[in-house]
CSV table of C-alpha atoms in Angstrom, one decimal:
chain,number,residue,atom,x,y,z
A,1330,UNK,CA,89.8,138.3,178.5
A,1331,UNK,CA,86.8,136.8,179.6
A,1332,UNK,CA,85.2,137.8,176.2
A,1333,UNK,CA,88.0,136.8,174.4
A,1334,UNK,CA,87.6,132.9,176.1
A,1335,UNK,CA,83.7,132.4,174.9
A,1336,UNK,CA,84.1,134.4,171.5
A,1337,UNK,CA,86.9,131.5,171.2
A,1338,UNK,CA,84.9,128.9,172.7
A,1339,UNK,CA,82.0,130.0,170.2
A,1340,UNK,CA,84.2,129.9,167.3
A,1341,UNK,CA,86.3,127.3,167.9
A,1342,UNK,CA,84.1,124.4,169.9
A,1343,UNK,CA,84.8,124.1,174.1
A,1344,UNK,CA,86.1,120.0,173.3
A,1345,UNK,CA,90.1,120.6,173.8
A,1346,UNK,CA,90.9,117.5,171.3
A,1347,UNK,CA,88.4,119.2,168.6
A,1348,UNK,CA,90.3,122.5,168.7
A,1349,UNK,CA,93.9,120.8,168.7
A,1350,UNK,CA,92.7,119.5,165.8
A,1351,UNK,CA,91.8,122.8,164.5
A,1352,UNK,CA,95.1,124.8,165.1
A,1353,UNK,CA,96.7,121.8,163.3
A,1354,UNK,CA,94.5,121.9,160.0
A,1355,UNK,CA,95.4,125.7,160.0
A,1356,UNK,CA,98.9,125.2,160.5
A,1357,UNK,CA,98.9,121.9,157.5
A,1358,UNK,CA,97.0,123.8,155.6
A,1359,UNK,CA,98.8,127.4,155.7
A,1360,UNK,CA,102.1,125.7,154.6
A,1361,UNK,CA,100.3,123.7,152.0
A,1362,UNK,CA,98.5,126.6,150.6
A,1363,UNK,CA,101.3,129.0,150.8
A,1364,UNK,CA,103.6,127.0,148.5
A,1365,UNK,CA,100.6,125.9,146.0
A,1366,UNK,CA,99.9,129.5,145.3
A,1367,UNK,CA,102.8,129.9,143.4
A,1368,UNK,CA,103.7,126.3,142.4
A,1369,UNK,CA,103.0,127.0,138.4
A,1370,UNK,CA,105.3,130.5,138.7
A,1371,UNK,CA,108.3,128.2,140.8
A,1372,UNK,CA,107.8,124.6,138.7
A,1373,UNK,CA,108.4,127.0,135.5
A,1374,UNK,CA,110.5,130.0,136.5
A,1375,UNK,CA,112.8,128.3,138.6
A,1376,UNK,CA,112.6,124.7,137.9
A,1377,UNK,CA,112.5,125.6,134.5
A,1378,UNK,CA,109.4,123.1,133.4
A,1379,UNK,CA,106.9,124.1,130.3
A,1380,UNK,CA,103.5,124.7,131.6
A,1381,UNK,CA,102.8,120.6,129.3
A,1382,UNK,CA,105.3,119.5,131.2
A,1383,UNK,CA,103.9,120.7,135.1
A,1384,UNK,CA,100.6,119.1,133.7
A,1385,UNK,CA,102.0,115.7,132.4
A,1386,UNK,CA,103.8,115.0,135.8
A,1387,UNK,CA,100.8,115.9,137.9
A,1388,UNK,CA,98.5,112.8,135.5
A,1389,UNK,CA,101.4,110.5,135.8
A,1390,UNK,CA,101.5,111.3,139.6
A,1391,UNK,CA,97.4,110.7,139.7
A,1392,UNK,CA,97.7,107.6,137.6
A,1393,UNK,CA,100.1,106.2,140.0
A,1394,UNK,CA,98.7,107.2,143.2
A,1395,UNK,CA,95.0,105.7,141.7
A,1396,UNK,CA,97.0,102.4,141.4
A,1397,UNK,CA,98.0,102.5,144.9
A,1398,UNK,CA,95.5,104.1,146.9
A,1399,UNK,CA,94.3,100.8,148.1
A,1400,UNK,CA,97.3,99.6,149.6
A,1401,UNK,CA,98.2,102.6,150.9
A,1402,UNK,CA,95.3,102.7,152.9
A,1403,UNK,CA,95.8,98.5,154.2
A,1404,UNK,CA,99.2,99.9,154.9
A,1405,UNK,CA,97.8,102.8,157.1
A,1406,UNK,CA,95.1,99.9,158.9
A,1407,UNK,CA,98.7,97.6,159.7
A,1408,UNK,CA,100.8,100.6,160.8
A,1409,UNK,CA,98.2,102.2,163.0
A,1410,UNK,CA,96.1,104.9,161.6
A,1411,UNK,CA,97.6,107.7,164.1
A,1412,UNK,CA,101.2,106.0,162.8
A,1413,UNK,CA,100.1,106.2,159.4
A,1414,UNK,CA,99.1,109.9,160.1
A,1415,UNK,CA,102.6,111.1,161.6
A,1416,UNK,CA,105.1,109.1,159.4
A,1417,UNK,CA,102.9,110.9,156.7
A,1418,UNK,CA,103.0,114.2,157.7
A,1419,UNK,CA,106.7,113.9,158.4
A,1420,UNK,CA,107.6,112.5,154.5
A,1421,UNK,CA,105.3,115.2,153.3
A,1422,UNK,CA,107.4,118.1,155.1
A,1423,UNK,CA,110.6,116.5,154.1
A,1424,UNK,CA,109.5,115.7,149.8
A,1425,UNK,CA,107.3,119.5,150.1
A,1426,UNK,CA,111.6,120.8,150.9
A,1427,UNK,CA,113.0,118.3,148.3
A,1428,UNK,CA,111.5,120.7,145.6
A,1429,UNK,CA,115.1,122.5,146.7
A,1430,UNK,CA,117.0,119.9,145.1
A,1431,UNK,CA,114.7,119.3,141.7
A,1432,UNK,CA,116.1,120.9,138.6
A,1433,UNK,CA,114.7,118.8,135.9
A,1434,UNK,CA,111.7,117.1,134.4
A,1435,UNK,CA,112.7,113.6,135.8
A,1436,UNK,CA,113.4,114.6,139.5
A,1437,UNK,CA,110.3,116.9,138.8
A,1438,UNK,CA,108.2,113.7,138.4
A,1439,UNK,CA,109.5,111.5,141.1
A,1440,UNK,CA,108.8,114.0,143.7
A,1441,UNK,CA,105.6,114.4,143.0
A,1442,UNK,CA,104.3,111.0,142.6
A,1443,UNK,CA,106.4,110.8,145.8
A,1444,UNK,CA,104.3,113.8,147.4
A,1445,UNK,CA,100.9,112.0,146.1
A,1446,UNK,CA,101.4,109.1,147.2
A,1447,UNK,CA,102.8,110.1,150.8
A,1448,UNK,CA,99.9,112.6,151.3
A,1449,UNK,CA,97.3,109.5,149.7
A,1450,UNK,CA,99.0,107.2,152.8
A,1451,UNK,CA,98.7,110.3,155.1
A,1452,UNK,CA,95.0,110.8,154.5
A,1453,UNK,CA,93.8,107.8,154.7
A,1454,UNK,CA,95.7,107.7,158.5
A,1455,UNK,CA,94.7,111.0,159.5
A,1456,UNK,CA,90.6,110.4,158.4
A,1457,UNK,CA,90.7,106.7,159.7
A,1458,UNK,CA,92.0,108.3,163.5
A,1459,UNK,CA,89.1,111.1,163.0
A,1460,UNK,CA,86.5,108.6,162.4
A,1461,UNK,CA,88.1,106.2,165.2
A,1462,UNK,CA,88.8,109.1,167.8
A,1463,UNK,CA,85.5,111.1,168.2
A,1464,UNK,CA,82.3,109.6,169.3
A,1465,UNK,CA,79.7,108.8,166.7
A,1466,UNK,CA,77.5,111.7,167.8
A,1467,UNK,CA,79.8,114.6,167.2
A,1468,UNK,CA,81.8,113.1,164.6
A,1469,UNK,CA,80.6,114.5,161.9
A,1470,UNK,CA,79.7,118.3,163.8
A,1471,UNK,CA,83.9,117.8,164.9
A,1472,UNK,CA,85.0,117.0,161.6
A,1473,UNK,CA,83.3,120.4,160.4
A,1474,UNK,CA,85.7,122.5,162.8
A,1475,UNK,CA,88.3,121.1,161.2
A,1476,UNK,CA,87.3,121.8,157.6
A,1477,UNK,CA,86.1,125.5,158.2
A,1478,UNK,CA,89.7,125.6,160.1
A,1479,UNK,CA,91.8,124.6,157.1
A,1480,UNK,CA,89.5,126.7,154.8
A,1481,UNK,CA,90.9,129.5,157.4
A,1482,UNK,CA,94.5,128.2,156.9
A,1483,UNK,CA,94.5,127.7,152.8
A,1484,UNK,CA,93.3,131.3,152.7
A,1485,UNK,CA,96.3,132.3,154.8
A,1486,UNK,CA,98.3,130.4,153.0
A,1487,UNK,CA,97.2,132.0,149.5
A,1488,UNK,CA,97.5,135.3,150.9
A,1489,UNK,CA,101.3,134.6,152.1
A,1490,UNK,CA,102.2,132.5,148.8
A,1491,UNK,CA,100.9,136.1,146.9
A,1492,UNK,CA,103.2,138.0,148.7
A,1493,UNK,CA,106.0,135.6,147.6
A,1494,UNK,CA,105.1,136.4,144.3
A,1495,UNK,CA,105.0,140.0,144.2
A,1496,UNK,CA,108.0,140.7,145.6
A,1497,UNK,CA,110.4,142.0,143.1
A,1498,UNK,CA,113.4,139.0,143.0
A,1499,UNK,CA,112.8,135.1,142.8
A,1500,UNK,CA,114.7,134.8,145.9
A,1501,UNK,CA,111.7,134.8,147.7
A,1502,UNK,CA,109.8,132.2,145.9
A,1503,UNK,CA,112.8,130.1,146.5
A,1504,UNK,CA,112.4,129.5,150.0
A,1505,UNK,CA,108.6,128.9,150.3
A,1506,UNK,CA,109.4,125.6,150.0
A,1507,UNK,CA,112.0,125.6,152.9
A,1508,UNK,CA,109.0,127.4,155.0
A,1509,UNK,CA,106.6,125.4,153.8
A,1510,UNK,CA,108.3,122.3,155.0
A,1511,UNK,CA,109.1,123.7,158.8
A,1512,UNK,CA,105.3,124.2,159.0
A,1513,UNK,CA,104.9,121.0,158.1
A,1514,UNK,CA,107.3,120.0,160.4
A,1515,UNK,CA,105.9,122.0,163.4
A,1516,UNK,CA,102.4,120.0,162.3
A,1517,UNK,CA,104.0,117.1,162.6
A,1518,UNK,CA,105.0,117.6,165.8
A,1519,UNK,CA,101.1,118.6,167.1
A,1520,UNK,CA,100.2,115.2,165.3
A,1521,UNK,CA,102.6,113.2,168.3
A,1522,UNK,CA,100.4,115.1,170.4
A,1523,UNK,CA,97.0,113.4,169.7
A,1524,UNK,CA,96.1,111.0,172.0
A,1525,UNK,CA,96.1,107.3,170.8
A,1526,UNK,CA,93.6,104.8,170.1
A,1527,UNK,CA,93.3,102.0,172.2
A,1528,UNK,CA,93.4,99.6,169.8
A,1529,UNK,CA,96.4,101.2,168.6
A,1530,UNK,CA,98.5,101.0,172.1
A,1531,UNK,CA,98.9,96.8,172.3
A,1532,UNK,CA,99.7,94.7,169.0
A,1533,UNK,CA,97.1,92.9,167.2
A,1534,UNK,CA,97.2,88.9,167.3
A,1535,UNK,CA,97.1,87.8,164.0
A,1536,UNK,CA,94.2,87.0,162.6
A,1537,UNK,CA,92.9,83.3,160.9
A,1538,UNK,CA,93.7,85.2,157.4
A,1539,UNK,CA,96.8,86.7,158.0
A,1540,UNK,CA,98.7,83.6,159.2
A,1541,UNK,CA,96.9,81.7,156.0
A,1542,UNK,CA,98.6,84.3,154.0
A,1543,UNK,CA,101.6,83.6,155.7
A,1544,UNK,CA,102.0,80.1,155.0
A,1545,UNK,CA,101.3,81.0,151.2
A,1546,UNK,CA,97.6,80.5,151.2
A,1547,UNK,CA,95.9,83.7,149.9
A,1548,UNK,CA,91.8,83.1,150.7
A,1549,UNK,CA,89.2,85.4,149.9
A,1550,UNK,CA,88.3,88.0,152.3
A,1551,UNK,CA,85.0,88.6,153.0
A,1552,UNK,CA,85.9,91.7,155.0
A,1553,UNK,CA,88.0,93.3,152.3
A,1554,UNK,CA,87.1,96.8,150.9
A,1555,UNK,CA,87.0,95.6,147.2
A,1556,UNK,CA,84.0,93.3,148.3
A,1557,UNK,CA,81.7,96.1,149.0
A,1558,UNK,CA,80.6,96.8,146.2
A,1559,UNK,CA,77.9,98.7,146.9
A,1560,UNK,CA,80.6,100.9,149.0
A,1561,UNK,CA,82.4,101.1,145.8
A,1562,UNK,CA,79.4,102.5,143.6
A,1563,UNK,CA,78.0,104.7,146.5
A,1564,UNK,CA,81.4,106.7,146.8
A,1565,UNK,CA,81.3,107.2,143.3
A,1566,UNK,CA,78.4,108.4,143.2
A,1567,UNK,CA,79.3,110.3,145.8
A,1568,UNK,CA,81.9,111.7,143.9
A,1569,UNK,CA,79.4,113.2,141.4
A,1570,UNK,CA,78.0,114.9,143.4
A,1571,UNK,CA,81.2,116.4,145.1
A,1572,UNK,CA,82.1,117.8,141.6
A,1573,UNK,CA,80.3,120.8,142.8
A,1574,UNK,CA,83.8,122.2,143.4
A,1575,UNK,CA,84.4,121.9,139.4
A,1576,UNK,CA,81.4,124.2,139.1
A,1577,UNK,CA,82.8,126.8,141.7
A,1578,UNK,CA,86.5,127.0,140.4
A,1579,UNK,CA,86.5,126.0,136.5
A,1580,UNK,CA,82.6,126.5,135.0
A,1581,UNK,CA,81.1,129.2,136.6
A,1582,UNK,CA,84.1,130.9,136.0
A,1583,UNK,CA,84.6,130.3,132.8
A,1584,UNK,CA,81.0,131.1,131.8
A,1585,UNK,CA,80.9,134.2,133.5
A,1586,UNK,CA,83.6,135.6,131.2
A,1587,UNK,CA,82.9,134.0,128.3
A,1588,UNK,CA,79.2,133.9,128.3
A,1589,UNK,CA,78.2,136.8,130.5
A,1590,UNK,CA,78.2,140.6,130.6
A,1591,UNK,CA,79.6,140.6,134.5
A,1592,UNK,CA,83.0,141.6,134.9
A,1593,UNK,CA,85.8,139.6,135.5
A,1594,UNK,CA,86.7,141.6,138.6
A,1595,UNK,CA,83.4,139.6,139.9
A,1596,UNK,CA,85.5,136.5,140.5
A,1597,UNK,CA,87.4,137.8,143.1
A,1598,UNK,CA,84.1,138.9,145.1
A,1599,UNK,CA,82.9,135.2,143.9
A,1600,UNK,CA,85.8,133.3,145.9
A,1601,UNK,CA,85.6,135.6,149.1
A,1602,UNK,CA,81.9,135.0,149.4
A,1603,UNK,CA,82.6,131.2,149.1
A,1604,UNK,CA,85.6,131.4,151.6
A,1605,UNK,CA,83.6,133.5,154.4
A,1606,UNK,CA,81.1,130.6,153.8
A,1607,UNK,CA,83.1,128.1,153.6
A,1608,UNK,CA,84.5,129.0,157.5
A,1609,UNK,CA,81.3,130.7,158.9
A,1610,UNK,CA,78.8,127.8,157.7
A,1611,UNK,CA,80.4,124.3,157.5
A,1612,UNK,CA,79.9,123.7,161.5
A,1613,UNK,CA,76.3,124.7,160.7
A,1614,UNK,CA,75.3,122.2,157.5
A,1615,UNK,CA,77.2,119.3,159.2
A,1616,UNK,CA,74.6,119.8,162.5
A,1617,UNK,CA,72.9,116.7,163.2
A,1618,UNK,CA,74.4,114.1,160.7
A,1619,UNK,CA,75.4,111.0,162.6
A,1620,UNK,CA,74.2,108.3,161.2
A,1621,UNK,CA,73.3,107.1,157.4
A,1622,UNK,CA,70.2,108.8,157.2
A,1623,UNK,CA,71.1,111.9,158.5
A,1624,UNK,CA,74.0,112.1,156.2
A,1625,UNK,CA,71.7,110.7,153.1
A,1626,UNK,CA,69.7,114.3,154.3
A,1627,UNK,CA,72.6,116.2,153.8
A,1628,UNK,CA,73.5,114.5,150.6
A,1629,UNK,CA,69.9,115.3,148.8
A,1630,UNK,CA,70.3,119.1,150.1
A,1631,UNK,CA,73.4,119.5,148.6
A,1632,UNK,CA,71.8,117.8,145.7
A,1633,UNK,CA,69.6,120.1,145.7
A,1634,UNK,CA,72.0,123.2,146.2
A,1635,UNK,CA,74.1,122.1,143.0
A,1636,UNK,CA,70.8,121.6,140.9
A,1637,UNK,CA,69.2,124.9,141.8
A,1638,UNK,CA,72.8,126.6,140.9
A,1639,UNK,CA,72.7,125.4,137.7
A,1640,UNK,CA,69.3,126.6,136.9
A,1641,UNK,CA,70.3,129.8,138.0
A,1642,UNK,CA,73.5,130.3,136.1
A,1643,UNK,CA,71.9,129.5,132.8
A,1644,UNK,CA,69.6,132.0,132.3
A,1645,UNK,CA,72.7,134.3,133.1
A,1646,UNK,CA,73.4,134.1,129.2
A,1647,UNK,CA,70.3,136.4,128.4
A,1648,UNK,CA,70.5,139.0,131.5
A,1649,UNK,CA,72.7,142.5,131.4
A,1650,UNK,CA,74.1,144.6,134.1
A,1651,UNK,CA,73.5,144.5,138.0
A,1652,UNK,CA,70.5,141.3,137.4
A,1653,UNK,CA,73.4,139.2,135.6
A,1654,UNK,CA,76.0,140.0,138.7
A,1655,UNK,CA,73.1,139.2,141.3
A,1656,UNK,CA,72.2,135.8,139.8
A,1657,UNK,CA,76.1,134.8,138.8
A,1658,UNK,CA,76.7,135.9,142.6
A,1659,UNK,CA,73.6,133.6,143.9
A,1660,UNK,CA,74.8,130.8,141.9
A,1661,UNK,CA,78.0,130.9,143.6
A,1662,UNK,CA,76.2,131.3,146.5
A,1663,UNK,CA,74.1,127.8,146.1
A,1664,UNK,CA,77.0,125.7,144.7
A,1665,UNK,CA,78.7,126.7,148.0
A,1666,UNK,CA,75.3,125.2,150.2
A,1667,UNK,CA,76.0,122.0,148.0
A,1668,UNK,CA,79.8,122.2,148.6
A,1669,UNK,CA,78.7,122.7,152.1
A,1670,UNK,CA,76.1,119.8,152.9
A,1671,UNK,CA,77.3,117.4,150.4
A,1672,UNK,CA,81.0,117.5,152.7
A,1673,UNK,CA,79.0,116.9,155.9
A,1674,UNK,CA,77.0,113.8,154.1
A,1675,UNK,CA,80.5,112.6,152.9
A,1676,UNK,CA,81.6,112.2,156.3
A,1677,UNK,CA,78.9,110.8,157.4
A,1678,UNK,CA,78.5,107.9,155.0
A,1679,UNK,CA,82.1,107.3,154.7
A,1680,UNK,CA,82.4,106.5,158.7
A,1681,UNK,CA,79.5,104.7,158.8
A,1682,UNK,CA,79.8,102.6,156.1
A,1683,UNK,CA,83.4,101.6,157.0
A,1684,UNK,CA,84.4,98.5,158.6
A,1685,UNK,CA,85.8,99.7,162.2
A,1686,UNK,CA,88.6,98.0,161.5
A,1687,UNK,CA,89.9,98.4,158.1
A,1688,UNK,CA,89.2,102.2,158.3
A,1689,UNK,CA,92.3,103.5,156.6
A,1690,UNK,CA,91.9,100.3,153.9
A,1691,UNK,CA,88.1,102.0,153.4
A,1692,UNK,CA,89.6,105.4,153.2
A,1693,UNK,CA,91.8,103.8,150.2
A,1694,UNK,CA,88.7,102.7,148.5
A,1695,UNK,CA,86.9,105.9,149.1
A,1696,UNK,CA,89.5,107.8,147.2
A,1697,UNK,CA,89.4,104.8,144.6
A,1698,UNK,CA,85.4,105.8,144.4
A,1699,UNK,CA,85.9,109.4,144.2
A,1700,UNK,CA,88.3,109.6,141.6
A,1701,UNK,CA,86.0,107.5,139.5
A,1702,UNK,CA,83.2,110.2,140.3
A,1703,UNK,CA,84.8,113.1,139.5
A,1704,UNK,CA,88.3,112.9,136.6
A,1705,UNK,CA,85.5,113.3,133.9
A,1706,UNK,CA,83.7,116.1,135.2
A,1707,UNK,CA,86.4,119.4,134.2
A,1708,UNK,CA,85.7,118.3,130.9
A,1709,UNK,CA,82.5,117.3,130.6
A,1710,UNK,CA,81.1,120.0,132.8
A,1711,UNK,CA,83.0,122.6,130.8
A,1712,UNK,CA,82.2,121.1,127.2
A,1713,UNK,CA,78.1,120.8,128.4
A,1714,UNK,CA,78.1,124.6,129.6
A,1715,UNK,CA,79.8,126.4,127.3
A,1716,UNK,CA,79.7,124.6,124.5
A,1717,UNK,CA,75.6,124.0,124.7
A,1718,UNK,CA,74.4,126.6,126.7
A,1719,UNK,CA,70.9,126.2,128.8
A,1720,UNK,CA,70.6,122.6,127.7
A,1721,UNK,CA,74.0,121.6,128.6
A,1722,UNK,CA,73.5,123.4,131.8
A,1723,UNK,CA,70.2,121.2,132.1
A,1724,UNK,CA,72.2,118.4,131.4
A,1725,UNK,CA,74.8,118.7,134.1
A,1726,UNK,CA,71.6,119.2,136.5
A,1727,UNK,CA,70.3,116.0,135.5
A,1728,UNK,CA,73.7,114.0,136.2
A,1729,UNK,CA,73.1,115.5,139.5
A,1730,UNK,CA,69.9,114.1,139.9
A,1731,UNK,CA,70.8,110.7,138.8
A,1732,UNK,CA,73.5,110.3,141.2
A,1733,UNK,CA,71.3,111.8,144.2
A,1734,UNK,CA,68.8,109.1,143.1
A,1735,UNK,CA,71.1,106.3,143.3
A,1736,UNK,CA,73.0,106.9,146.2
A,1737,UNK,CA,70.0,106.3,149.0
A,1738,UNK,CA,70.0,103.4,148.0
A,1739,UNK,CA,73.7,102.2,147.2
A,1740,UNK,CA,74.6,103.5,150.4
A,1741,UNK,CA,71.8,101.8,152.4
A,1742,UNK,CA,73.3,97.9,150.6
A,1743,UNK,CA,76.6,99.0,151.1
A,1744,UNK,CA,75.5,99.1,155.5
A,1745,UNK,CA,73.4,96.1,154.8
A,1746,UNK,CA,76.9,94.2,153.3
A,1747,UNK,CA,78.9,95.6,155.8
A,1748,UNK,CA,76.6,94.1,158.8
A,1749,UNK,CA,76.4,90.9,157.3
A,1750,UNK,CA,80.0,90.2,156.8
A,1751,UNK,CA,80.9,92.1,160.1
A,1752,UNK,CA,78.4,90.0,162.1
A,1753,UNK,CA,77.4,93.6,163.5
A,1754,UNK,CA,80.4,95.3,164.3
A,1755,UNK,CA,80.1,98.0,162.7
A,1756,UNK,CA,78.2,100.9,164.3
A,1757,UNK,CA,74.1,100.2,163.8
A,1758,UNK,CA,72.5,103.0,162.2
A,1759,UNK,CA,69.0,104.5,161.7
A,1760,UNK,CA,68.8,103.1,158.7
A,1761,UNK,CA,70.0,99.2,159.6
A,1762,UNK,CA,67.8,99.3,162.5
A,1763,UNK,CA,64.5,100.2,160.2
């Protein structure tokens, strides 16, 4: 038993609040994964939806969801982050077992902008409390555990979601959702468990601009998300350079069957190798990022990861045999060290550059950012490669590259706004003291 304890303690950090955060991201994302594995077989086999249809529902949902991500994420700052974080995961358990009830394109639709936006709401909560809860040292290294643990959990959950699928009647399909919403349910429940924030446990006075606004008068916040600018721009950029997980799951795949000489049976050894990464590694490439410069090193090596995996799966055009499976495995390999670092940077920049106390309203801006950085890339990435070959591949290395270049210093105006209009509340890093 004794072994048992430090092989868990190894694996799963010694910090008790760290590794109830864990066993939740499993549980979330085991329920979340389970059903999404064999969402496209239930939306059109037993909904009855055309494969258009499953796709025009999920824009209309991202459209609207965009629209609101910015008051979803004030919301979450004026319900309480850890609030915002239970009240989320509760109406995500209860829409994820509406999908019962849905037996048309309309109901279709209002569930799942329903589901988007309650899981936008929900996220911005959940990554506020994170950034609030653990000290700025082991932040970052914390938030790690909890990604290799929901890597862990999705893959669970894709494994359980296949077995739905092969079983001989639709009956089983059926009820994912039903079991999908009690583990969401039971992760609800280990959410009340989280200890709360301080600032969280007494009501806020109102503030100067709040009871302006409540006469009528609407000033101009300094303080407000939207203001940073340079936040804005730096997330977006950030964004690019998070599309690395277009490369791993639409262009590399698509290139290696219709460019390469590798056999499609190579994807499967593809997306293990990037899942046992995923877990063993993540802890590893988020070590030592705690400030803005730490986190701007992990950005430029996942930078770097992404542009040394496109230079690697272009030549894959021209190779044959094993030398063609060797490189189209090592460029799976790098774009993983970019998905890797360029997480760890993420969560870095994002919880230093936030005002401390408009973190879920930040969040809401992040995601505003991020899906600036990345709607284009599917197609773009996909038209560059395939369609052009080396110099498209070139091409998607150099949008990399751009985006690295800008973000050092985006990211180090965005700190430089933040202190001023903060009056230095916000935590002082590296970078602001230099």
């Amino acid at each position: 038993m004794d072994l048992l304890r430090r092989l868990r303690d190894r694996l799963l950090t010694d910090d008790p609040l760290v590794r109830a955060m864990a066993y939740q991201s499993v549980l979330s994302a085991f329920g979340e994964g389970a059903f999404l594995t064999g969402s496209a077989f239930y939306f059109t086999r037993i909904v009855g939806l055309s494969a258009t249809q499953v796709g025009l529902g999920l824009t209309i949902a991202g459209v609207v969801t965009f629209a609101f991500s910015v008051p979803l994420g004030k919301l979450a700052d004026r319900v309480g982050t850890r609030r915002t974080w239970v009240l989320g995961s509760l109406l995500e358990a209860l829409l994820f077992g509406s999908w019962l009830l849905v037996g048309g394109f309309a109901g279709y639709v209002a569930v799942t902008i329903a589901l988007e936006l309650a899981q936008t709401w929900m996220r911005a909560g959940r990554n506020a409390y994170r950034f609030a809860v653990f000290p700025r040292e082991t932040r970052v290294r914390s938030l790690a555990y909890m990604r290799a643990a929901r890597n862990v959990g999705y893959t669970l959950g894709a494994a359980a979601g296949g077995l739905a699928l092969a079983a001989p009647s639709d009956g089983v399909m059926r009820s994912v959702p039903v079991v999908t919403a009690v583990l969401l349910l039971l992760n609800t429940v280990l959410v009340t468990r989280l200890p709360r924030l301080p600032a969280e446990e007494r009501a806020a006075p109102a503030t100067p601009l709040e009871a302006a606004t409540s006469r009528g008068r609407r000033p101009r916040d300094p303080r407000a998300a939207l203001r940073n600018r340079p936040f804005v721009l730096a997330t977006a950029l950030d964004g690019v350079l998070g599309t690395h997980q277009v490369l791993l799951n639409v262009v590399i795949p698509l290139w290696l069957v219709q460019e390469t000489d590798a056999p499609p049976v190579l994807l499967a050894w593809l997306f293990g190798t990037n899942t046992v990464l995923a877990v063993g590694l993540q802890v590893a490439a988020a070590r030592g990022v705690s400030d803005v410069a730490s986190s701007m090193r992990a950005e430029y090596r996942g930078a770097a990861c992404f542009v040394l995996s496109c230079l690697v799966v272009l030549v894959t055009h021209d190779t044959v045999g094993w030398v063609t499976i060797a490189l189209v495995w090592f460029g799976h390999v790098t774009v993983t060290g970019a998905e890797l670092f360029q997480s760890a940077g993420q969560w870095g920049l994002q919880a230093e550059l936030s005002d401390p106390e408009r973190r879920g309203e930040y969040q809401g801006v992040a995601g505003l950012g991020y899906t600036l950085g990345t709607v284009w890339a599917p197609a773009v990435y996909t038209f560059l490669a395939v369609r052009h070959g080396a110099v498209g591949w070139l091409v998607v290395a150099g949008i990399v590259v751009l985006a690295a270049v800008g973000l050092g210093p985006t990211a180090r105006a965005a700190e430089r706004h933040l202190m001023r209009v903060t009056g230095g509340l916000g935590e002082p890093s590296a970078t602001a003291a230099g």
